[in-house]
mmCIF file of C-alpha atoms and ligand atoms in Angstrom:
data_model
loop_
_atom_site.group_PDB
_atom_site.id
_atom_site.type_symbol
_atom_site.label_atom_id
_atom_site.label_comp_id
_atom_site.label_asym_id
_atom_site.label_seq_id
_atom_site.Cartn_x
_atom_site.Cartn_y
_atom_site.Cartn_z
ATOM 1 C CA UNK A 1 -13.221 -13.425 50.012
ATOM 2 C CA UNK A 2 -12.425 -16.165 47.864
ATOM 3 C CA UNK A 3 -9.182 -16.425 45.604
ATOM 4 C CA UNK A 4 -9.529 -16.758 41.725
ATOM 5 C CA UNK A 5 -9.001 -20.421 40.833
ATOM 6 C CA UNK A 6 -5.394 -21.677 40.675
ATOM 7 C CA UNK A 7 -3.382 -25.087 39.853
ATOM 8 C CA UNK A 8 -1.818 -26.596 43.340
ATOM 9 C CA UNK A 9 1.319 -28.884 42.674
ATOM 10 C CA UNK A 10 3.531 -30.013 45.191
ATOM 11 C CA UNK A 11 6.943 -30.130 44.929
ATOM 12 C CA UNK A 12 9.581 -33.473 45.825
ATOM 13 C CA UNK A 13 12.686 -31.602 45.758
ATOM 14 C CA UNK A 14 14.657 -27.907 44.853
ATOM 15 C CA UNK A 15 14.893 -29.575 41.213
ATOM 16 C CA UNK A 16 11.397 -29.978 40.927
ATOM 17 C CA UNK A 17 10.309 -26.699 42.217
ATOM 18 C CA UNK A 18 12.493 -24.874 40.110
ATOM 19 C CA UNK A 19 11.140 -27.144 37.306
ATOM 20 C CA UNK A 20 7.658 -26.549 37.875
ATOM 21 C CA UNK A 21 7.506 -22.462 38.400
ATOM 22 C CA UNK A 22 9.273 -22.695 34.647
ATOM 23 C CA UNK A 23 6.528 -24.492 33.752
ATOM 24 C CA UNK A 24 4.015 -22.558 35.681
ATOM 25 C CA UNK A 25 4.783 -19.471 34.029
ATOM 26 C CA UNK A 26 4.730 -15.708 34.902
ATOM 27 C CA UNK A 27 1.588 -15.910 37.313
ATOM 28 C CA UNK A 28 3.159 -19.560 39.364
ATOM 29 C CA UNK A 29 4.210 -18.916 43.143
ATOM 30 C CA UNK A 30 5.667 -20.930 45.867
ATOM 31 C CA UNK A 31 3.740 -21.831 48.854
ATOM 32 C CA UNK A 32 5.560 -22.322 52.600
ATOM 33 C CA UNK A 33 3.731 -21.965 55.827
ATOM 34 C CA UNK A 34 0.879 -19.760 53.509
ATOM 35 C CA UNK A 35 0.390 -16.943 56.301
ATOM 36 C CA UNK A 36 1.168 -14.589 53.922
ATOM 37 C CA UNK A 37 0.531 -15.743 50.413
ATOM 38 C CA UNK A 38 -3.364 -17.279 51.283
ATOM 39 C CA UNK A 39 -4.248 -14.145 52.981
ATOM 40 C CA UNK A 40 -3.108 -11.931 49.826
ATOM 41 C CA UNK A 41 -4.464 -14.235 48.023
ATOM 42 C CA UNK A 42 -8.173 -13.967 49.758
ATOM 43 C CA UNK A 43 -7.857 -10.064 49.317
ATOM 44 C CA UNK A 44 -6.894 -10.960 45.487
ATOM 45 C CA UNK A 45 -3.948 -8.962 46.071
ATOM 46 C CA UNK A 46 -2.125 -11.998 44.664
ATOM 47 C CA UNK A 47 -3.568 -14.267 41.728
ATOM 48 C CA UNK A 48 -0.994 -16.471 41.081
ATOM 49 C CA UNK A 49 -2.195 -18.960 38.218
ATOM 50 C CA UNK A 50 0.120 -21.984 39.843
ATOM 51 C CA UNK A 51 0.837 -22.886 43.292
ATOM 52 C CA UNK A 52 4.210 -24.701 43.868
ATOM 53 C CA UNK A 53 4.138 -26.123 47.520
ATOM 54 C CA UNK A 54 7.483 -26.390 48.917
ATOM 55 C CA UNK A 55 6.220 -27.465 51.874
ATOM 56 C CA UNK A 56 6.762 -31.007 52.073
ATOM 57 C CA UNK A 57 10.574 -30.642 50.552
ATOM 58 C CA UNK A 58 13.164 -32.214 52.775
ATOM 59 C CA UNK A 59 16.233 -30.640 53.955
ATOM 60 C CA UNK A 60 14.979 -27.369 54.308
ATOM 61 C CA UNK A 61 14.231 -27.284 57.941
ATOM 62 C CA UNK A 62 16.239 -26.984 60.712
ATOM 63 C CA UNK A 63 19.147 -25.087 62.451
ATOM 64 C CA UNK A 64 22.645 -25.999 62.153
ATOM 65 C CA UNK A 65 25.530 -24.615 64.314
ATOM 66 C CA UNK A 66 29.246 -25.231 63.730
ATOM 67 C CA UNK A 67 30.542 -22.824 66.099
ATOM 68 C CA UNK A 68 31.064 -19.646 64.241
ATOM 69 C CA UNK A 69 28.323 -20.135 61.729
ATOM 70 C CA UNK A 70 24.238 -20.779 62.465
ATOM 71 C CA UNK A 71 22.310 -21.753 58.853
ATOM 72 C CA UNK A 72 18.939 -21.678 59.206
ATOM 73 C CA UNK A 73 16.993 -23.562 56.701
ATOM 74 C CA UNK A 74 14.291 -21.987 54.884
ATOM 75 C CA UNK A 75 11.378 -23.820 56.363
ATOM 76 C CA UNK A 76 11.859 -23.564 59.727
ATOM 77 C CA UNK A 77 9.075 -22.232 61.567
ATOM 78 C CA UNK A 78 8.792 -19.285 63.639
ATOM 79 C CA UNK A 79 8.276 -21.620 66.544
ATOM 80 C CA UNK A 80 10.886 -24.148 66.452
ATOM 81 C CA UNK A 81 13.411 -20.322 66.097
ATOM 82 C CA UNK A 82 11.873 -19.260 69.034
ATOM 83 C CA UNK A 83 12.181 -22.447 70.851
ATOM 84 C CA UNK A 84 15.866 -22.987 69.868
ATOM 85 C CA UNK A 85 18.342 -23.236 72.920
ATOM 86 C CA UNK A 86 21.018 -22.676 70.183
ATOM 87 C CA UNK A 87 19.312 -19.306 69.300
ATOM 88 C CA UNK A 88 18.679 -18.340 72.588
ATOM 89 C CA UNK A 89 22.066 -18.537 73.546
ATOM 90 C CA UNK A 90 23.831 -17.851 70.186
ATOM 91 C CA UNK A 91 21.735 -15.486 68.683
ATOM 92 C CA UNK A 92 19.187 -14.277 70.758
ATOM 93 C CA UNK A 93 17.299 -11.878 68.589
ATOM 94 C CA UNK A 94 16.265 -14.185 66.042
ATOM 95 C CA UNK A 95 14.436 -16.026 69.032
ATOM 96 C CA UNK A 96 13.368 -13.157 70.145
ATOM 97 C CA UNK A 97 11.734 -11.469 67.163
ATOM 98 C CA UNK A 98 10.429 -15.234 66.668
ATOM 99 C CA UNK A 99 8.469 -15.942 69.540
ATOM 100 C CA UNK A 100 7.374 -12.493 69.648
ATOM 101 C CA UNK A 101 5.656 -12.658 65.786
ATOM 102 C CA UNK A 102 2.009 -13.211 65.238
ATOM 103 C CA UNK A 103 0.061 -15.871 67.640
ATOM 104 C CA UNK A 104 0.782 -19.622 68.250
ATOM 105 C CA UNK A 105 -0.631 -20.672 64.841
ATOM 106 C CA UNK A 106 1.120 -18.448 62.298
ATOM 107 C CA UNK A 107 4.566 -19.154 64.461
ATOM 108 C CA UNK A 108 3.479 -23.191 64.095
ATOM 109 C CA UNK A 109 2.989 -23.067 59.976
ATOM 110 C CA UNK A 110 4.593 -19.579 59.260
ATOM 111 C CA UNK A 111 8.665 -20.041 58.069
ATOM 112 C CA UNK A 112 11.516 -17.585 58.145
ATOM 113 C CA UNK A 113 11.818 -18.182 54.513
ATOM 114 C CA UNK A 114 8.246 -16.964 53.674
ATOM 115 C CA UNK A 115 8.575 -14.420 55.837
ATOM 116 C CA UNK A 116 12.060 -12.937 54.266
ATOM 117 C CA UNK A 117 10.687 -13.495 50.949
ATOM 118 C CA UNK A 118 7.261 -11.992 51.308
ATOM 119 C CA UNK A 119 9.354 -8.413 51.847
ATOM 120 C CA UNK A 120 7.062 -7.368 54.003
ATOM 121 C CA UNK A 121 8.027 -3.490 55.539
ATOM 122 C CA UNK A 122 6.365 -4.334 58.199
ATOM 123 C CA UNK A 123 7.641 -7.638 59.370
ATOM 124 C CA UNK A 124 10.087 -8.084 62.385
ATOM 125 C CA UNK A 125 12.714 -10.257 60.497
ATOM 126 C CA UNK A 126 14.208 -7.959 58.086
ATOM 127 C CA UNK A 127 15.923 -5.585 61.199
ATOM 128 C CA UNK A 128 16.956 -8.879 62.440
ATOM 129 C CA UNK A 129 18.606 -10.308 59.179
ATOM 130 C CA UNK A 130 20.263 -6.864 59.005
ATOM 131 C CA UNK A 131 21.702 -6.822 62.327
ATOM 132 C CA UNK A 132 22.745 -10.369 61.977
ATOM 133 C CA UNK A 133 24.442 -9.387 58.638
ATOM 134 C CA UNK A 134 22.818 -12.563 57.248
ATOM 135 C CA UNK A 135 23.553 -14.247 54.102
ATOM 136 C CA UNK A 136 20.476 -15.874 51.890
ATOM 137 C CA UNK A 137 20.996 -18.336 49.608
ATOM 138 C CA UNK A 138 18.810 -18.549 46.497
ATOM 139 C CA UNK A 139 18.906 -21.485 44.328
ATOM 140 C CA UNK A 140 17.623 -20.650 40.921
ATOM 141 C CA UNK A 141 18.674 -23.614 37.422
ATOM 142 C CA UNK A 142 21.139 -21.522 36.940
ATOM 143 C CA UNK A 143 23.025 -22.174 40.084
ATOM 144 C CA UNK A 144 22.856 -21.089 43.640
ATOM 145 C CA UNK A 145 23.711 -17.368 44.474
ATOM 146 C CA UNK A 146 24.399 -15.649 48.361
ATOM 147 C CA UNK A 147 22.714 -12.358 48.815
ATOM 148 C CA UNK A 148 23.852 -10.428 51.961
ATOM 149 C CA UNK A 149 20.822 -8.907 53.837
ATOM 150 C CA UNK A 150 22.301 -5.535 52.612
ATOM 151 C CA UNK A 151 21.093 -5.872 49.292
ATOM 152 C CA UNK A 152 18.389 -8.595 49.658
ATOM 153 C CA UNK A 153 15.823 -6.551 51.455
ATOM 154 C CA UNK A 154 14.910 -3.742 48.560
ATOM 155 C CA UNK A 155 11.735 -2.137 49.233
ATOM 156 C CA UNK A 156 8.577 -2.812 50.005
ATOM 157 C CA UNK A 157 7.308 -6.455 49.009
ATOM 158 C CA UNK A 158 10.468 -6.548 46.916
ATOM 159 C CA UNK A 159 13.318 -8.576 47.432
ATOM 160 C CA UNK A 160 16.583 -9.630 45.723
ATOM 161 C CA UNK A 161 14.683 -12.799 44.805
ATOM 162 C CA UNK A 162 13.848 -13.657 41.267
ATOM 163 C CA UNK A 163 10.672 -14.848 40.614
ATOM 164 C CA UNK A 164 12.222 -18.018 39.769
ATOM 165 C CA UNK A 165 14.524 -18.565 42.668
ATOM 166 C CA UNK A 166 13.937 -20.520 46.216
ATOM 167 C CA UNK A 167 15.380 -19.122 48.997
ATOM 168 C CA UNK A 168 16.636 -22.189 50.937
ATOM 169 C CA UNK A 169 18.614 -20.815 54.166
ATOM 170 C CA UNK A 170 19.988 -18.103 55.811
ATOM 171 C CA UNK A 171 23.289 -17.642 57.206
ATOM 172 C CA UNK A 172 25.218 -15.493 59.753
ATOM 173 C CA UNK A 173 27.777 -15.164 62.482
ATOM 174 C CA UNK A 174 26.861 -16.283 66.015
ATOM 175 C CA UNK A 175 25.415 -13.104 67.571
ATOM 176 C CA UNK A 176 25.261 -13.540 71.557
ATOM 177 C CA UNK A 177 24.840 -10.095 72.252
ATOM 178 C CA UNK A 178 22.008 -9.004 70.186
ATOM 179 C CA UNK A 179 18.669 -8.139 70.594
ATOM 180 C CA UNK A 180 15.216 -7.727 69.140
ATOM 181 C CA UNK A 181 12.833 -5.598 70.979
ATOM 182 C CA UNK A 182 9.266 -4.484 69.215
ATOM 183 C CA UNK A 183 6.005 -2.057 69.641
ATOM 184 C CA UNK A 184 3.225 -4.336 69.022
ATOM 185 C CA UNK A 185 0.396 -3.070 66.707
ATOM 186 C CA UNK A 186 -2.502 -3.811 69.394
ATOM 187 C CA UNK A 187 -4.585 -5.683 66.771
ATOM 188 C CA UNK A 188 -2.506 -7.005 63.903
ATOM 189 C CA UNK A 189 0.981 -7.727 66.353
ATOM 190 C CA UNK A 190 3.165 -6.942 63.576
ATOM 191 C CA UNK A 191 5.638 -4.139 64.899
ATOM 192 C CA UNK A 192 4.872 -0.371 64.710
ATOM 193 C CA UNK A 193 8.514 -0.110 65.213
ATOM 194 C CA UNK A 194 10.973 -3.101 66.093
ATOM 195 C CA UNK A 195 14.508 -2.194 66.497
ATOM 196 C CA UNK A 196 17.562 -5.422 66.558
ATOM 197 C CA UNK A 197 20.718 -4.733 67.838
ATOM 198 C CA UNK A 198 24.095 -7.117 67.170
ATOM 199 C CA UNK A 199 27.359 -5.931 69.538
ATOM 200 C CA UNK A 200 30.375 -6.741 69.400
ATOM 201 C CA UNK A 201 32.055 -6.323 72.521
ATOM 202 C CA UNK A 202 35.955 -6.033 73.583
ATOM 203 C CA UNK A 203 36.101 -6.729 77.368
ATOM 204 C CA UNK A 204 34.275 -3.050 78.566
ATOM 205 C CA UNK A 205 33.886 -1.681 75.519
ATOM 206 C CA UNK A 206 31.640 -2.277 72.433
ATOM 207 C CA UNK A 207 33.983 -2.772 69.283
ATOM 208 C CA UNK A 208 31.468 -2.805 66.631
ATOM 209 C CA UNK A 209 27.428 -2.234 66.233
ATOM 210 C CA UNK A 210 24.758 -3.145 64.017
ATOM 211 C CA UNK A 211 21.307 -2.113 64.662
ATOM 212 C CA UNK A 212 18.450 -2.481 62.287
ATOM 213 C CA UNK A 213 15.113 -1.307 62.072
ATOM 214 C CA UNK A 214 11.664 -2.449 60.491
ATOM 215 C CA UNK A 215 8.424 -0.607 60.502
ATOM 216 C CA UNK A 216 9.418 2.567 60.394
ATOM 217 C CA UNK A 217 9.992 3.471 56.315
ATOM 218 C CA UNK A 218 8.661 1.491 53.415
ATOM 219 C CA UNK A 219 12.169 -0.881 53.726
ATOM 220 C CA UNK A 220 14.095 -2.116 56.864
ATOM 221 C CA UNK A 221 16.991 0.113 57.222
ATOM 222 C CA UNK A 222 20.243 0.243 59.077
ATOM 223 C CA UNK A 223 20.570 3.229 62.112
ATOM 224 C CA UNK A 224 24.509 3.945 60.763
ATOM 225 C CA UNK A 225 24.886 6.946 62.268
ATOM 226 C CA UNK A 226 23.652 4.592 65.947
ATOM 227 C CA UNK A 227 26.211 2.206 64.716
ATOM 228 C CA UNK A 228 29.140 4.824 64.703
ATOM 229 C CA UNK A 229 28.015 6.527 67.420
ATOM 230 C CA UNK A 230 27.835 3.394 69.864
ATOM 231 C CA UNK A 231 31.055 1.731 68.049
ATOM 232 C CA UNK A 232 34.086 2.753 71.105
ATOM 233 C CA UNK A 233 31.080 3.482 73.997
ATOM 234 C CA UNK A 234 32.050 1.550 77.493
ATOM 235 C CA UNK A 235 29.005 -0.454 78.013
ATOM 236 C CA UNK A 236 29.032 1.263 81.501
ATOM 237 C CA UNK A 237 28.570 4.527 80.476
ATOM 238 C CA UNK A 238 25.097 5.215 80.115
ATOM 239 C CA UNK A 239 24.521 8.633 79.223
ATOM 240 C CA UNK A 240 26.785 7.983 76.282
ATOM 241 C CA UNK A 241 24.856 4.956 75.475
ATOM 242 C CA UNK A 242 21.480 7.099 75.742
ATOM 243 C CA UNK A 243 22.967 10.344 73.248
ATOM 244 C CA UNK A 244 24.105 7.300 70.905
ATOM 245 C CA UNK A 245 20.747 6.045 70.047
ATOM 246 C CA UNK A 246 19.163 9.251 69.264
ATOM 247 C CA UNK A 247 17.816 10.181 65.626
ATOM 248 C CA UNK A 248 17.748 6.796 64.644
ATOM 249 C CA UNK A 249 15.520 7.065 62.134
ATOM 250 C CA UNK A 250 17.201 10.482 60.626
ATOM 251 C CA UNK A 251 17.341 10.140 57.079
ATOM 252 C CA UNK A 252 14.525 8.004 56.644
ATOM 253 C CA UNK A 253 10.757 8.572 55.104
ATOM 254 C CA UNK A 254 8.256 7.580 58.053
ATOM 255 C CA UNK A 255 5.407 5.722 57.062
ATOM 256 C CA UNK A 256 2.163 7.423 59.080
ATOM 257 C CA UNK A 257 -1.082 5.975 59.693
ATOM 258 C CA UNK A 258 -4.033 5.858 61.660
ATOM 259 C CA UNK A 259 -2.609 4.151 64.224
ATOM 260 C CA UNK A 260 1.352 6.466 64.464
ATOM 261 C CA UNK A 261 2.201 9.613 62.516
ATOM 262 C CA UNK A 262 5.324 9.301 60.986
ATOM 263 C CA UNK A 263 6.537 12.050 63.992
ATOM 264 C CA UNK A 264 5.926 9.457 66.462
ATOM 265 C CA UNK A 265 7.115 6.094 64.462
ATOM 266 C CA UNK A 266 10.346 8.033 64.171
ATOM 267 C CA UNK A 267 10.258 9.053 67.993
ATOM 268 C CA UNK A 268 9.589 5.680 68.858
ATOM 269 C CA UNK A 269 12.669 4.176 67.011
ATOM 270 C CA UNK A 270 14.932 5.938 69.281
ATOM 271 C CA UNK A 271 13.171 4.613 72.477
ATOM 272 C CA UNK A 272 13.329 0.928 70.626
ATOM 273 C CA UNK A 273 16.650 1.091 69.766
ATOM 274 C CA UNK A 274 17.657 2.510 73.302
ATOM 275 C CA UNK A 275 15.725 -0.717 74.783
ATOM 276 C CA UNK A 276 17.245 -3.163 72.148
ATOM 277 C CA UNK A 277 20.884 -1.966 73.173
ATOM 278 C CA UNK A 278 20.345 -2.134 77.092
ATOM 279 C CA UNK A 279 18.928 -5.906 76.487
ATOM 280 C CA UNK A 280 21.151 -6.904 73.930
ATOM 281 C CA UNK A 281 24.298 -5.652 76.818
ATOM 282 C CA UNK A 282 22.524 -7.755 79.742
ATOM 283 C CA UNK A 283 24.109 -10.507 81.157
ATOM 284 C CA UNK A 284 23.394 -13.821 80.329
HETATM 285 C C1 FAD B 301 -2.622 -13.321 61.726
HETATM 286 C C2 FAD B 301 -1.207 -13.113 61.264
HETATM 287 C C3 FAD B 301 -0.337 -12.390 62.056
HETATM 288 C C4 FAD B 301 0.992 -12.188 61.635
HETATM 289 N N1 FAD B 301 1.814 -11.451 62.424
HETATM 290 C C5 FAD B 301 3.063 -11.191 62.017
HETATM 291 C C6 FAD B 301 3.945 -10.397 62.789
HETATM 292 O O1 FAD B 301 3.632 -9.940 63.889
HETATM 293 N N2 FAD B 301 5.196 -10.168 62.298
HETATM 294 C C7 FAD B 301 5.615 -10.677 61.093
HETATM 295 O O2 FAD B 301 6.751 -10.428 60.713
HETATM 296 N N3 FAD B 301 4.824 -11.452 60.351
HETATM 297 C C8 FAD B 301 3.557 -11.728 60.771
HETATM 298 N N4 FAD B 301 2.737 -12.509 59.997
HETATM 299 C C9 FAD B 301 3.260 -13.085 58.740
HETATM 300 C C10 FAD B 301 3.890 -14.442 59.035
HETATM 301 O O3 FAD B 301 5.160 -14.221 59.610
HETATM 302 C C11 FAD B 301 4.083 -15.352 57.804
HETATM 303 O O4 FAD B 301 4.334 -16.647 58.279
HETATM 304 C C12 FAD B 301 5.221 -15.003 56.919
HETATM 305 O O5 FAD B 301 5.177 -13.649 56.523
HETATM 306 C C13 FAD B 301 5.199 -15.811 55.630
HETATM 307 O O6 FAD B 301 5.749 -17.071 55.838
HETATM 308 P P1 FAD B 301 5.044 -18.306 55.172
HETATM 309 O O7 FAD B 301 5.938 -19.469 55.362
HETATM 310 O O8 FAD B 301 3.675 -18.392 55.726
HETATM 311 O O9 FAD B 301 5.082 -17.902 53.617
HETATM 312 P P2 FAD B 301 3.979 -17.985 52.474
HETATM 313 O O10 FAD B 301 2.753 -17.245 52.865
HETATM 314 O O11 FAD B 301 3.820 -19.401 52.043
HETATM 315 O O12 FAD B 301 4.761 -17.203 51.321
HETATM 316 C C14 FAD B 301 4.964 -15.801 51.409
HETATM 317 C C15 FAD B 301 5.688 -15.331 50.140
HETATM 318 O O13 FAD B 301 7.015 -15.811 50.112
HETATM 319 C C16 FAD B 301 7.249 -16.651 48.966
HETATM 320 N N5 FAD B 301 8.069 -17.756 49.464
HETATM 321 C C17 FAD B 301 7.783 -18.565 50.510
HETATM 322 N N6 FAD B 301 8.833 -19.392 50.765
HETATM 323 C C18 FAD B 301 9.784 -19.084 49.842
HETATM 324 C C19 FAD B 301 11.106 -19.572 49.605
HETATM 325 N N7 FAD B 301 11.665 -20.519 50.371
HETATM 326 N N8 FAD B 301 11.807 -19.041 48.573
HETATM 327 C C20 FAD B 301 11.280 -18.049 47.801
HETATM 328 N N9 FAD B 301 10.023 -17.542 47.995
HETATM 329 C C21 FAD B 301 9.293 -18.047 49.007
HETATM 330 C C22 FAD B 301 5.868 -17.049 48.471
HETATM 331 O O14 FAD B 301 5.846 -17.284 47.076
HETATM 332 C C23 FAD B 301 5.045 -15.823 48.839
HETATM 333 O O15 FAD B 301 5.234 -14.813 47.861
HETATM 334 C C24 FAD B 301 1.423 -12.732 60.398
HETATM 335 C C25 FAD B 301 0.556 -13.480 59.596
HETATM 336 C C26 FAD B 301 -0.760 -13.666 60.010
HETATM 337 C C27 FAD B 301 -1.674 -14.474 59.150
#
């Protein structure tokens, strides 16, 4: 289909951006890589009157490390995250999830801040960002703001974001053991069920756990009672390991479809999850 008609503008800088989705009104939008927002707005599921492109807006690509802190800026494409020595050795399920998202050219033009902001239930970011315990940074005129991924991700196509905010980087602790692993829907990609997985460990032992899934309900969602249950667990002892990552999902509406009841999405988490641990405990 074709979209209704709409203004295109391209933005110079933050300033101007926030500047012209004031002026664009209710209905005005910001455009990234557009491998979300030009397919919506084909379906007319989106109509936006105004078009801000971000695009072109320097400073807002790239990945910084300074040690104990990665920022990632909000334009950085899926492929330059999954190509990142930093984030393969630093944080290796934001590569992970990267490289495994969509096909070469949605991870060339596709960014991580399109992606976070498009609140997609489906996408495989979201478990990441959670496991990660990521902060986002949204830069509205009133002044800039940091969001933890707690409360940022809020339900489905519904973020913390206002509608006159830019999200311009993300933020979180270097994450060496973590993981991202993910069921592929056979014809879209996007993950049936994709499970990430941050440990800490203490020599043996695994001192503290955050694992995050996506797919599964109509929000990404933390697997607490996982968490707890893996928190103290040598990393040798695998039946322990295996009890820890059952019910993952308990608590939690399944989505069902054509493609997995909600029975099986909810099965499945536990098998992801299990897989996520085991790769985010591998040696490197
Ligand atoms: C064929 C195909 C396969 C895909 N497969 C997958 C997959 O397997 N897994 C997956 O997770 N995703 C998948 N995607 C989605 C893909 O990851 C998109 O790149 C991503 O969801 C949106 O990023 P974008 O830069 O293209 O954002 P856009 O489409 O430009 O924008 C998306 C939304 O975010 C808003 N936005 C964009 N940038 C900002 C910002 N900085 N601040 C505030 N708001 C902003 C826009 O206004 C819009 O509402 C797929 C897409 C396609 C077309």
């Amino acid at each position: 289909m074709i979209p209704v008609a709409f203004h295109y503008i391209r933005a110079r800088d933050i300033p101007d951006a926030l500047r012209l989705l004031r002026e664009g009104g209710e209905d005005a939008k910001l455009l990234a890589g557009g491998h979300s927002l030009i397919p919506m707005m084909k379906l007319r599921l989106a109509t936006p009157g105004t078009i801000v492109d971000i695009g072109s807006v320097p400073g807002l690509a790239g990945i910084t490390h300074d040690g104990m802190r990665i920022a990632i800026g909000a334009l950085t494409t899926h492929a330059a995250l999954a190509a990142s020595r930093e984030l393969q050795e630093h944080a290796p399920a934001l590569a992970q999830a990267a490289g495994e998202l969509g096909d070469p050219q949605v991870r060339n033009r596709g960014t991580i801040g399109g992606a976070c902001a498009h609140g997609d239930p489906s996408a495989d970011y979201p478990a990441v960002m959670l496991a990660l315990d990521a902060a986002f940074t949204l830069t509205g005129e009133a002044g800039t703001r940091d969001v933890g991924a707690d409360a940022f991700f809020v339900g489905m196509f519904e973020t913390a974001l206002s509608a006159r905010e830019v999200l311009t980087s993300i933020a979180f602790a270097a994450a060496p053991n973590s993981a991202y692993v993910k069921f592929h829907h056979p014809a879209s990609g996007y993950p049936v069920v994709g499970a990430a997985v941050n440990l800490t460990l203490a020599g043996e032992r695994i001192s503290a756990a955050r694992v995050a899934l996506t797919g599964v309900g109509d929000a990404p969602f933390r697997a607490h009672a996982v968490e707890a249950a893996l928190t103290g667990a040598a990393v040798t002892d695998a039946a322990r390991l295996d009890a820890a990552c059952r019910a993952a999902a308990a608590g939690v509406d399944a989505r069902g479809d054509a493609f997995a009841s909600a029975e099986y999405r909810a099965a499945m988490a536990d098998v992801f999850v299990r897989r996520a641990v085991a790769a985010a405990l591998q040696p490197r």
